[in-house]
DNA sequence: TTGCGAAGTGGGACAAAGTGGGATAAAATA
DNA sequence: TATTTTATCCCACTTTGTCCCACTTCGCAA
């Protein structure tokens, strides 16, 4: 699979359609999974296998504990309920449902952010605010 | 079989009919099995094979204990008594009996939740309450 | 600069999905 | 049997999504 990187500022049209950067389009298949990020601040877009792998990875941290506990069953159910399969149209756009747009507060101006195995869709202003909170300088201090 | 995911808000009409999301309809046959969830908080909808597999799976956890014990016989009997076969009508809707509607406290506003091999039917408010109790943040703590 | 193709955007026309309700047939009650 | 009730079938309305085409912008090359 791909290695998605970069930030792209695109527009969501009146019908909720979002055209992907051509780099993303080349790296991904036409079948994608869109889900609300766990904290609800943006949307994640995966390929189907990537989504499954991501969910699984969330449950492997507790040292191999299998998903039998009722807490994990509920978490898994919620994660699965929030994902929606979508297909790209003939112009390479994906339709984002009204409920998902609302959940991530997406307006017209959005930012697509590559993050290795998936990309994220942010409201432009929200993304700018997020960037402002990240302190890169501390990486270079001694 | 299918891989049912996603959350869909639909309405139960005055006759107790429920239209399925087209994604579910594509993934399932017209013959379905509706049963009250063990805890009674919603309905489960399976394909016939899926229902059988689910019941069987419930009895495999006790470390290979076969269903010979009278307790298991009774449990199996009860589970089978609570399931009702239904067929989709020509518009892709399934009729939910009055008794099952009551059991799961289904009113007009319901939520269909995909969960891999089956989907669940929740009263909308009840589902929202359930979601609110699930803590996803703990999956991301270290 | 001009021409060309690819990328991003917008919108109209049509089809499908979800919903509601009336008419008819089957079942239940008296 | 007559009457009420329940369920099934069919049609219709409204909304949403899909498909297709067109316009614009940008970059690259002749």
CSV table of N, CA, C and O (backbone and C1' of nucleotides) in Angstrom, one decimal, chain C residues 1-29:
chain,number,residue,atom,x,y,z
C,1,DT,P,2.4,35.8,-22.4
C,1,DT,O5',1.9,36.4,-23.8
C,1,DT,C5',2.9,36.4,-24.8
C,1,DT,C4',2.8,35.3,-25.8
C,1,DT,C3',1.4,34.6,-25.7
C,1,DT,O3',0.8,34.7,-27.0
C,1,DT,C1',3.1,33.0,-25.7
C,2,DT,P,-0.8,34.5,-27.3
C,2,DT,O5',-0.9,33.0,-27.7
C,2,DT,C5',-0.1,32.5,-28.8
C,2,DT,C4',-0.1,31.0,-28.8
C,2,DT,C3',-1.4,30.3,-28.6
C,2,DT,O3',-1.7,29.5,-29.7
C,2,DT,C1',0.2,29.4,-27.2
C,3,DG,P,-3.1,28.7,-29.8
C,3,DG,O5',-2.8,27.2,-29.4
C,3,DG,C5',-1.6,26.6,-30.0
C,3,DG,C4',-1.4,25.3,-29.3
C,3,DG,C3',-2.7,24.5,-29.0
C,3,DG,O3',-2.4,23.1,-29.4
C,3,DG,C1',-1.5,24.8,-27.0
C,4,DC,P,-3.7,22.1,-29.5
C,4,DC,O5',-3.4,21.2,-28.2
C,4,DC,C5',-2.1,20.6,-28.0
C,4,DC,C4',-2.0,20.0,-26.6
C,4,DC,C3',-3.3,19.3,-26.2
C,4,DC,O3',-3.0,17.9,-25.9
C,4,DC,C1',-2.5,20.7,-24.5
C,5,DG,P,-4.2,16.9,-25.7
C,5,DG,O5',-3.9,16.3,-24.2
C,5,DG,C5',-2.6,16.1,-23.8
C,5,DG,C4',-2.5,16.2,-22.3
C,5,DG,C3',-3.6,15.4,-21.6
C,5,DG,O3',-3.0,14.7,-20.5
C,5,DG,C1',-3.6,17.7,-20.9
C,6,DA,P,-3.8,13.5,-19.8
C,6,DA,O5',-3.7,13.8,-18.3
C,6,DA,C5',-2.5,14.3,-17.8
C,6,DA,C4',-2.8,15.2,-16.6
C,6,DA,C3',-3.8,14.6,-15.6
C,6,DA,O3',-3.3,14.7,-14.3
C,6,DA,C1',-4.4,16.8,-16.2
C,7,DA,P,-4.0,13.9,-13.0
C,7,DA,O5',-4.6,15.2,-12.2
C,7,DA,C5',-3.7,16.2,-11.8
C,7,DA,C4',-4.5,17.4,-11.2
C,7,DA,C3',-5.5,16.9,-10.2
C,7,DA,O3',-5.4,17.7,-9.0
C,7,DA,C1',-6.5,18.3,-11.9
C,8,DG,P,-6.2,17.3,-7.7
C,8,DG,O5',-7.3,18.4,-7.7
C,8,DG,C5',-7.0,19.8,-7.6
C,8,DG,C4',-8.2,20.6,-7.9
C,8,DG,C3',-9.5,20.3,-7.0
C,8,DG,O3',-9.8,21.6,-6.4
C,8,DG,C1',-10.1,20.5,-9.3
C,9,DT,P,-11.0,21.6,-5.3
C,9,DT,O5',-12.2,22.1,-6.2
C,9,DT,C5',-12.2,23.3,-6.9
C,9,DT,C4',-13.5,23.5,-7.7
C,9,DT,C3',-14.8,23.3,-7.0
C,9,DT,O3',-15.4,24.5,-6.9
C,9,DT,C1',-14.8,22.3,-9.2
C,10,DG,P,-16.8,24.6,-6.1
C,10,DG,O5',-17.9,24.5,-7.2
C,10,DG,C5',-17.9,25.4,-8.3
C,10,DG,C4',-19.0,25.0,-9.3
C,10,DG,C3',-20.4,24.7,-8.7
C,10,DG,O3',-21.3,25.6,-9.3
C,10,DG,C1',-19.7,23.0,-10.3
C,11,DG,P,-22.8,25.6,-8.7
C,11,DG,O5',-23.6,24.8,-9.8
C,11,DG,C5',-23.5,25.1,-11.2
C,11,DG,C4',-24.2,24.1,-12.0
C,11,DG,C3',-25.6,23.7,-11.4
C,11,DG,O3',-26.5,23.6,-12.5
C,11,DG,C1',-24.3,21.8,-11.8
C,12,DG,P,-28.1,23.8,-12.2
C,12,DG,O5',-28.7,22.9,-13.4
C,12,DG,C5',-28.2,22.9,-14.7
C,12,DG,C4',-28.5,21.6,-15.4
C,12,DG,C3',-29.9,21.1,-15.2
C,12,DG,O3',-30.4,20.6,-16.4
C,12,DG,C1',-28.3,19.5,-14.4
C,13,DA,P,-31.9,20.0,-16.5
C,13,DA,O5',-31.7,18.4,-16.5
C,13,DA,C5',-30.8,17.9,-17.5
C,13,DA,C4',-30.7,16.4,-17.3
C,13,DA,C3',-32.1,15.7,-17.2
C,13,DA,O3',-32.1,14.5,-17.9
C,13,DA,C1',-30.7,15.2,-15.3
C,14,DC,P,-33.5,13.8,-18.2
C,14,DC,O5',-33.3,12.4,-17.3
C,14,DC,C5',-32.2,11.6,-17.5
C,14,DC,C4',-31.9,10.8,-16.2
C,14,DC,C3',-33.0,9.9,-15.7
C,14,DC,O3',-32.6,8.6,-16.0
C,14,DC,C1',-31.9,11.0,-13.9
C,15,DA,P,-33.6,7.3,-15.7
C,15,DA,O5',-33.0,6.8,-14.3
C,15,DA,C5',-31.6,6.5,-14.3
C,15,DA,C4',-31.3,6.1,-12.9
C,15,DA,C3',-32.2,5.0,-12.3
C,15,DA,O3',-31.4,4.0,-11.7
C,15,DA,C1',-32.2,6.9,-10.8
C,16,DA,P,-32.0,2.7,-11.1
C,16,DA,O5',-31.9,2.8,-9.5
C,16,DA,C5',-30.7,3.2,-9.0
C,16,DA,C4',-30.9,3.7,-7.6
C,16,DA,C3',-31.6,2.7,-6.7
C,16,DA,O3',-30.8,2.4,-5.6
C,16,DA,C1',-32.5,4.9,-6.5
C,17,DA,P,-31.2,1.3,-4.5
C,17,DA,O5',-31.6,2.2,-3.3
C,17,DA,C5',-30.7,3.2,-2.8
C,17,DA,C4',-31.4,4.1,-1.8
C,17,DA,C3',-32.1,3.3,-0.7
C,17,DA,O3',-31.7,3.8,0.6
C,17,DA,C1',-33.6,4.8,-1.6
C,18,DG,P,-32.2,3.0,1.9
C,18,DG,O5',-33.4,3.9,2.5
C,18,DG,C5',-33.2,5.2,2.8
C,18,DG,C4',-34.6,5.9,3.0
C,18,DG,C3',-35.5,5.2,4.1
C,18,DG,O3',-35.8,6.2,5.0
C,18,DG,C1',-36.7,5.7,2.1
C,19,DT,P,-36.7,5.8,6.3
C,19,DT,O5',-38.2,6.1,5.9
C,19,DT,C5',-38.5,7.5,5.5
C,19,DT,C4',-39.9,7.6,5.0
C,19,DT,C3',-41.0,6.9,5.8
C,19,DT,O3',-41.7,8.0,6.4
C,19,DT,C1',-41.3,6.5,3.5
C,20,DG,P,-42.9,7.6,7.5
C,20,DG,O5',-44.2,7.6,6.6
C,20,DG,C5',-44.5,8.7,5.8
C,20,DG,C4',-45.7,8.4,4.9
C,20,DG,C3',-46.9,7.8,5.6
C,20,DG,O3',-48.0,8.6,5.4
C,20,DG,C1',-46.4,6.6,3.6
C,21,DG,P,-49.4,8.3,6.2
C,21,DG,O5',-50.4,7.7,5.1
C,21,DG,C5',-50.4,8.3,3.8
C,21,DG,C4',-51.2,7.3,2.9
C,21,DG,C3',-52.4,6.6,3.6
C,21,DG,O3',-53.5,6.6,2.7
C,21,DG,C1',-51.0,5.1,2.6
C,22,DG,P,-55.0,6.3,3.4
C,22,DG,O5',-55.8,5.8,2.1
C,22,DG,C5',-55.4,6.2,0.8
C,22,DG,C4',-55.6,5.0,-0.2
C,22,DG,C3',-56.8,4.2,0.1
C,22,DG,O3',-57.4,3.9,-1.2
C,22,DG,C1',-54.9,2.8,0.2
C,23,DA,P,-58.9,3.1,-1.2
C,23,DA,O5',-58.5,1.7,-1.7
C,23,DA,C5',-57.9,1.5,-3.0
C,23,DA,C4',-57.5,0.0,-3.2
C,23,DA,C3',-58.7,-0.9,-3.0
C,23,DA,O3',-58.7,-1.9,-4.0
C,23,DA,C1',-56.9,-1.5,-1.6
C,24,DT,P,-60.0,-2.9,-4.1
C,24,DT,O5',-59.4,-4.3,-3.7
C,24,DT,C5',-58.2,-4.8,-4.4
C,24,DT,C4',-57.6,-5.9,-3.5
C,24,DT,C3',-58.5,-7.1,-3.2
C,24,DT,O3',-58.0,-8.3,-3.7
C,24,DT,C1',-57.2,-6.4,-1.3
C,25,DA,P,-58.8,-9.7,-3.6
C,25,DA,O5',-58.0,-10.5,-2.4
C,25,DA,C5',-56.6,-10.7,-2.6
C,25,DA,C4',-56.0,-11.3,-1.3
C,25,DA,C3',-56.7,-12.5,-0.8
C,25,DA,O3',-55.8,-13.5,-0.3
C,25,DA,C1',-56.7,-10.9,0.9
C,26,DA,P,-56.2,-15.0,-0.1
C,26,DA,O5',-55.8,-15.2,1.4
C,26,DA,C5',-54.5,-15.0,1.9
C,26,DA,C4',-54.6,-14.7,3.4
C,26,DA,C3',-55.2,-15.9,4.2
C,26,DA,O3',-54.2,-16.3,5.2
C,26,DA,C1',-56.1,-13.7,4.8
C,27,DA,P,-54.5,-17.7,6.1
C,27,DA,O5',-54.9,-17.0,7.5
C,27,DA,C5',-54.1,-16.0,8.1
C,27,DA,C4',-54.8,-15.4,9.2
C,27,DA,C3',-55.4,-16.4,10.2
C,27,DA,O3',-54.9,-16.2,11.5
C,27,DA,C1',-56.9,-14.6,9.6
C,28,DA,P,-55.2,-17.2,12.7
C,28,DA,O5',-56.2,-16.3,13.6
C,28,DA,C5',-55.8,-15.0,13.9
C,28,DA,C4',-57.0,-14.2,14.5
C,28,DA,C3',-57.7,-14.9,15.6
C,28,DA,O3',-57.9,-14.0,16.7
C,28,DA,C1',-59.2,-14.1,13.9
C,29,DT,P,-58.3,-14.6,18.1
C,29,DT,O5',-59.8,-14.1,18.3
C,29,DT,C5',-60.0,-12.7,18.1
C,29,DT,C4',-61.5,-12.4,18.0
C,29,DT,C3',-62.4,-13.1,19.0
C,29,DT,O3',-63.1,-12.2,19.8
C,29,DT,C1',-63.3,-13.2,16.8
